[in-house]
Coordinates of C-alpha atoms in Angstrom, one line a residue:
M144 CA 0.0 0.0 0.0
L145 CA 1.4 3.4 -1.0
I146 CA 1.2 6.2 1.5
G147 CA 0.7 9.8 0.4
N148 CA 1.3 12.9 2.5
V149 CA 2.2 12.3 6.2
L150 CA 1.4 15.4 8.2
S151 CA 0.4 13.5 11.4
L152 CA -0.4 10.0 12.4
R153 CA -4.0 10.9 11.6
D154 CA -3.0 10.3 8.0
L155 CA -2.0 6.7 8.6
S156 CA -4.3 3.7 9.3
E157 CA -3.4 1.0 11.8
N158 CA -2.3 -1.3 9.0
E159 CA -0.2 1.4 7.4
I160 CA 1.6 2.1 10.7
L161 CA 2.2 -1.6 11.3
S162 CA 3.5 -2.1 7.8
L163 CA 5.9 0.8 8.2
L164 CA 7.2 -0.7 11.5
D165 CA 7.7 -4.1 9.8
L166 CA 9.7 -2.5 7.0
S167 CA 11.7 -0.4 9.5
L168 CA 12.8 -3.5 11.3
F169 CA 13.7 -5.2 8.1
L170 CA 15.8 -2.2 7.0
K171 CA 17.4 -1.9 10.4
N172 CA 18.5 -5.5 10.4
Q173 CA 19.6 -5.2 6.8
F174 CA 21.8 -2.2 7.6
K175 CA 23.5 -4.2 10.4
E176 CA 24.2 -7.0 8.0
L177 CA 25.1 -5.1 4.8
G178 CA 25.9 -1.5 5.7
S179 CA 24.8 1.4 3.5
N180 CA 25.1 -0.1 0.1
S181 CA 21.4 -0.4 -0.9
K182 CA 20.2 1.3 -4.1
Y183 CA 16.4 1.2 -3.5
L184 CA 16.1 5.0 -4.1
N185 CA 18.8 5.4 -6.7
G186 CA 18.3 8.7 -8.5
K187 CA 15.6 9.9 -6.1
I188 CA 15.9 13.3 -4.4
L189 CA 14.5 14.5 -1.1
G190 CA 14.1 18.3 -0.6
M191 CA 14.3 19.3 3.1
I192 CA 12.8 22.7 4.2
F193 CA 13.9 24.0 7.6
Q194 CA 12.3 26.9 9.4
K195 CA 13.5 25.5 12.8
P196 CA 16.9 24.3 13.9
S197 CA 17.4 20.5 13.8
T198 CA 19.9 17.8 14.7
R199 CA 18.1 14.4 14.5
T200 CA 15.6 15.3 11.9
R201 CA 18.1 16.7 9.4
L202 CA 20.8 14.1 9.9
S203 CA 18.4 11.1 10.0
F204 CA 16.6 12.1 6.8
E205 CA 19.8 13.0 4.9
T206 CA 21.5 9.8 6.1
A207 CA 18.4 7.7 5.2
M208 CA 18.5 9.0 1.6
L209 CA 22.2 8.4 1.3
H210 CA 21.9 4.8 2.7
L211 CA 19.2 4.1 0.2
G212 CA 21.2 5.4 -2.8
G213 CA 19.3 8.7 -3.1
H214 CA 20.3 12.3 -2.4
A215 CA 19.0 15.0 0.0
I216 CA 19.1 18.7 -0.5
N217 CA 18.9 21.0 2.6
L218 CA 16.9 24.1 2.0
S219 CA 16.9 26.5 4.9
F220 CA 14.2 29.1 5.0
N221 CA 16.6 31.9 4.3
D222 CA 18.0 30.1 1.2
L223 CA 14.5 30.0 -0.4
Q224 CA 12.5 32.8 -2.0
L225 CA 10.0 32.3 0.8
S226 CA 12.3 34.6 2.8
R227 CA 11.6 37.3 0.1
G228 CA 7.8 36.9 0.1
E229 CA 7.2 34.0 -2.4
T230 CA 4.1 32.1 -1.3
I231 CA 4.3 28.7 0.2
E232 CA 2.1 27.4 -2.6
D233 CA 4.3 28.7 -5.4
T234 CA 7.4 27.3 -3.6
A235 CA 5.7 23.9 -3.4
R236 CA 4.8 23.9 -7.1
T237 CA 8.3 24.8 -8.0
L238 CA 10.0 22.3 -5.8
S239 CA 7.7 19.6 -7.1
L240 CA 9.4 20.0 -10.5
Y241 CA 12.8 19.3 -9.2
V242 CA 12.6 16.7 -6.3
N243 CA 10.7 13.5 -5.7
V244 CA 9.6 14.1 -2.1
L245 CA 9.5 17.0 0.4
M246 CA 10.1 17.1 4.1
A247 CA 9.5 20.3 6.0
R248 CA 10.2 21.3 9.6
V249 CA 8.0 24.4 10.3
Y250 CA 6.7 26.5 13.1
A251 CA 3.0 26.7 12.1
H252 CA 1.2 23.5 11.1
E253 CA -0.9 25.5 8.6
D254 CA 2.3 26.1 6.6
I255 CA 2.9 22.4 6.0
E256 CA -0.8 22.0 5.1
K257 CA -0.4 24.7 2.5
L258 CA 2.7 23.0 1.2
S259 CA 1.1 19.6 0.9
K260 CA -2.0 20.9 -0.9
A261 CA 0.0 22.7 -3.6
A262 CA 2.8 20.1 -4.0
T263 CA 2.4 17.3 -6.6
I264 CA 4.8 15.1 -4.7
P265 CA 4.6 13.5 -1.2
V266 CA 5.1 15.8 1.7
I267 CA 6.3 14.7 5.2
N268 CA 6.0 16.7 8.3
G269 CA 9.4 16.8 10.0
L270 CA 7.9 18.7 12.9
S271 CA 5.3 21.4 13.3
D272 CA 3.8 23.1 16.3
M273 CA 1.0 20.6 16.3
F274 CA 2.4 17.2 15.2
H275 CA 5.6 15.2 15.0
P276 CA 4.7 11.9 13.2
C277 CA 8.2 10.7 12.3
Q278 CA 9.2 10.9 15.9
I279 CA 6.2 8.9 17.1
L280 CA 6.8 6.2 14.4
A281 CA 10.3 5.9 15.9
D282 CA 8.9 5.7 19.4
L283 CA 6.5 2.9 18.3
L284 CA 9.3 1.0 16.7
T285 CA 11.3 1.3 19.9
I286 CA 8.5 0.1 22.0
L287 CA 7.9 -2.9 19.7
E288 CA 11.6 -3.8 19.9
Y289 CA 11.8 -3.7 23.7
K290 CA 8.3 -5.0 24.6
K291 CA 7.8 -7.3 21.6
R292 CA 4.2 -6.1 21.3
L293 CA 2.1 -2.9 21.2
K294 CA -1.5 -3.7 21.9
G295 CA -2.4 -3.9 25.6
L296 CA 0.6 -1.9 26.9
K297 CA 0.3 1.2 29.0
L298 CA 2.2 4.4 27.9
T299 CA 2.4 7.4 30.1
Y300 CA 3.3 10.9 28.8
I301 CA 4.1 13.5 31.3
G302 CA 4.7 17.2 30.5
D303 CA 3.4 19.7 27.9
G304 CA 0.5 18.7 25.8
N305 CA 2.5 19.5 22.6
N306 CA 3.1 18.0 19.2
I307 CA 4.7 14.9 20.7
C308 CA 1.7 14.4 22.9
N309 CA -0.8 14.9 20.1
D310 CA 0.7 12.3 17.8
L311 CA 1.3 9.9 20.7
L312 CA -2.4 10.0 21.4
L313 CA -3.3 9.2 17.8
G314 CA -0.6 6.5 17.4
C315 CA -1.4 4.7 20.7
A316 CA -5.2 4.9 20.1
K317 CA -4.8 3.3 16.6
L318 CA -2.6 0.5 17.9
G319 CA -4.5 -0.4 21.0
I320 CA -2.0 1.1 23.5
D321 CA -3.5 2.5 26.7
I322 CA -2.3 6.1 27.1
S323 CA -2.3 8.3 30.1
V324 CA -1.4 12.0 29.7
S325 CA -0.5 14.2 32.6
T326 CA -0.1 18.0 32.1
P327 CA -0.6 21.1 34.2
V328 CA -4.1 22.5 33.9
G329 CA -4.3 24.6 30.8
F330 CA -1.6 22.7 29.0
E331 CA -3.6 19.6 28.0
P332 CA -3.6 18.3 24.4
L333 CA -6.2 19.9 22.1
D334 CA -9.7 18.7 22.6
W335 CA -10.4 17.8 19.0
I336 CA -7.3 15.6 18.9
V337 CA -8.3 13.9 22.1
D338 CA -11.8 13.3 20.6
I339 CA -10.3 11.7 17.5
A340 CA -8.0 9.5 19.6
R341 CA -10.9 8.4 21.8
K342 CA -12.9 7.3 18.8
E343 CA -9.9 5.3 17.6
S344 CA -9.3 3.8 21.1
I345 CA -12.9 2.6 21.3
K346 CA -12.3 0.6 18.1
N347 CA -9.1 -0.9 19.5
D348 CA -10.3 -1.5 23.0
S349 CA -7.8 0.8 24.6
G350 CA -8.1 3.6 27.1
I351 CA -7.2 7.3 27.3
L352 CA -6.7 9.2 30.5
I353 CA -6.0 13.0 30.7
T354 CA -5.1 14.1 34.2
S355 CA -3.2 16.8 36.0
N356 CA -1.9 14.2 38.5
P357 CA 1.4 12.6 37.2
K358 CA 1.4 9.9 39.9
E359 CA -2.0 8.7 38.8
A360 CA -0.9 8.7 35.2
I361 CA 2.4 6.8 35.7
T362 CA 1.1 4.0 37.9
N363 CA 1.9 0.6 36.3
A364 CA 3.1 2.2 33.1
D365 CA 5.1 0.0 30.7
V366 CA 6.4 3.0 28.8
V367 CA 7.2 6.5 30.2
V368 CA 7.7 9.4 27.8
T369 CA 8.4 13.1 28.4
D370 CA 9.5 16.1 26.3
T371 CA 10.9 19.5 27.0
H372 CA 8.6 21.8 28.9
V373 CA 9.6 24.7 26.6
S374 CA 9.3 23.9 22.9
I375 CA 11.0 25.9 20.1
G376 CA 9.1 29.2 19.7
K377 CA 8.0 29.2 23.4
E378 CA 11.3 30.6 24.8
N379 CA 9.5 33.8 26.0
E380 CA 7.5 31.5 28.4
V381 CA 10.5 29.9 30.1
D382 CA 9.9 31.5 33.5
S383 CA 6.2 31.0 33.7
R384 CA 6.4 27.4 32.4
E385 CA 9.1 26.4 34.9
K386 CA 6.9 27.5 37.8
L387 CA 4.1 25.4 36.5
F388 CA 6.0 22.3 35.4
F389 CA 8.8 22.0 37.8
P390 CA 9.3 19.9 40.0
K391 CA 5.8 18.3 39.9
Y392 CA 6.0 17.2 36.2
Q393 CA 9.7 16.1 36.2
V394 CA 10.3 12.4 35.5
N395 CA 12.6 11.4 38.3
G396 CA 13.6 8.4 40.4
E397 CA 10.8 8.9 42.8
L398 CA 8.1 9.2 40.2
V399 CA 9.2 6.2 38.0
R400 CA 9.0 3.9 41.1
L401 CA 5.3 3.9 40.4
A402 CA 5.8 2.5 36.9
R403 CA 6.3 -1.2 36.3
K404 CA 9.8 -2.4 37.2
D405 CA 10.6 -3.2 33.6
Y406 CA 9.3 0.1 32.2
I407 CA 11.2 1.9 29.4
F408 CA 11.9 5.6 29.4
M409 CA 11.8 7.6 26.2
H410 CA 12.5 11.2 25.2
C411 CA 12.6 12.7 21.7
L412 CA 15.6 14.8 22.6
P413 CA 17.2 17.3 23.1
A414 CA 16.7 16.9 26.8
K415 CA 17.0 19.5 29.4
R416 CA 18.5 17.4 32.2
G417 CA 17.4 18.5 35.6
K418 CA 14.2 20.0 34.2
E419 CA 11.7 17.6 32.5
V420 CA 13.8 14.6 33.4
S421 CA 16.5 13.8 35.9
S422 CA 19.9 12.4 34.8
E423 CA 19.2 9.5 37.1
V424 CA 16.4 8.4 34.8
I425 CA 17.7 9.4 31.3
D426 CA 21.0 7.7 32.0
G427 CA 19.5 4.8 34.0
P428 CA 19.1 1.2 33.0
N429 CA 15.4 1.7 31.8
S430 CA 16.3 4.5 29.4
V431 CA 16.1 3.6 25.7
V432 CA 16.5 7.2 24.3
W433 CA 19.5 6.3 22.1
T434 CA 17.8 3.4 20.4
E435 CA 14.8 5.7 20.0
A436 CA 17.1 8.3 18.4
E437 CA 18.6 5.7 16.0
N438 CA 15.2 4.5 15.0
R439 CA 14.4 7.9 13.5
L440 CA 16.7 6.8 10.7
H441 CA 15.0 3.4 10.1
V442 CA 11.4 4.6 10.1
Q443 CA 12.2 7.4 7.8
K444 CA 13.9 5.0 5.4
A445 CA 10.7 2.9 5.4
L446 CA 8.5 6.0 4.9
L447 CA 10.6 7.3 2.0
M448 CA 10.7 3.9 0.4
N449 CA 6.9 3.5 0.6
Q450 CA 6.2 7.0 -0.7
L451 CA 8.6 6.7 -3.6
N452 CA 7.3 3.2 -4.4
A453 CA 10.7 1.5 -4.3
K454 CA 10.3 -1.6 -6.5
S455 CA 13.5 -3.6 -5.6
L456 CA 12.7 -4.4 -2.0
D457 CA 12.5 -8.2 -1.5
T458 CA 11.4 -8.9 2.1

């Protein structure tokens, strides 16, 4: 099955997500065996648009294309005519003439929606203020590797009801994972996203809890996830957010004692140690953040291969 634009996990069905995870595992194992000599995307070009700074998103996408025999072109906002007033739609139409797929990391989600509507090639959301689908695909792959299953697990997210939280809700609901979200009052995930997730969770016999009590949320969790309390673009809110989030919503040794003994801890990175997570947890034996970071590479390979309809894959 070919996947079109991926702006959030709302765009993917349960079967499409599971298919991408299966392909990701295949490609990860193949890379360990053969290295970066595959030519599945020979001659294909990925255009990458960055409004926000990036480490993992840029390097994982660029490396993914190189490993698959393709090429990636980095297009910072200031390098494009967007910085001089060209419309997003005209930029999308132009880039569609030169490259085979676009990935954009933007501030406003409406920008990537405009890009996808005007482009005639697949568009991937590398991060927006509302969603982060590639990160959550990597999270789901990591959970599958460590827990050997998805359905029936309990995942707890503690922190800001941000883009990570939004796509986690959608992904967990579609795959039958119980999800508990704990945020300060006023920082909950958007109601309409929770509503979509609840409808999906009913289909898959899983539960959703939104609470301001992190201890309630984390009790008996199989997976514990957090993210920065101050996302890019929210730097002017540092002081006010720290007063609300810290220390109650910090994932630390005391809090994780309420999770299952074999819980795994995940964070999309970069992490502000001593703020949303203690070093004791992120560097502890239950932390899988580095596997999670590596898995960005493998799920993006799978996504790109699907979108570009790679013909030579023999699984």
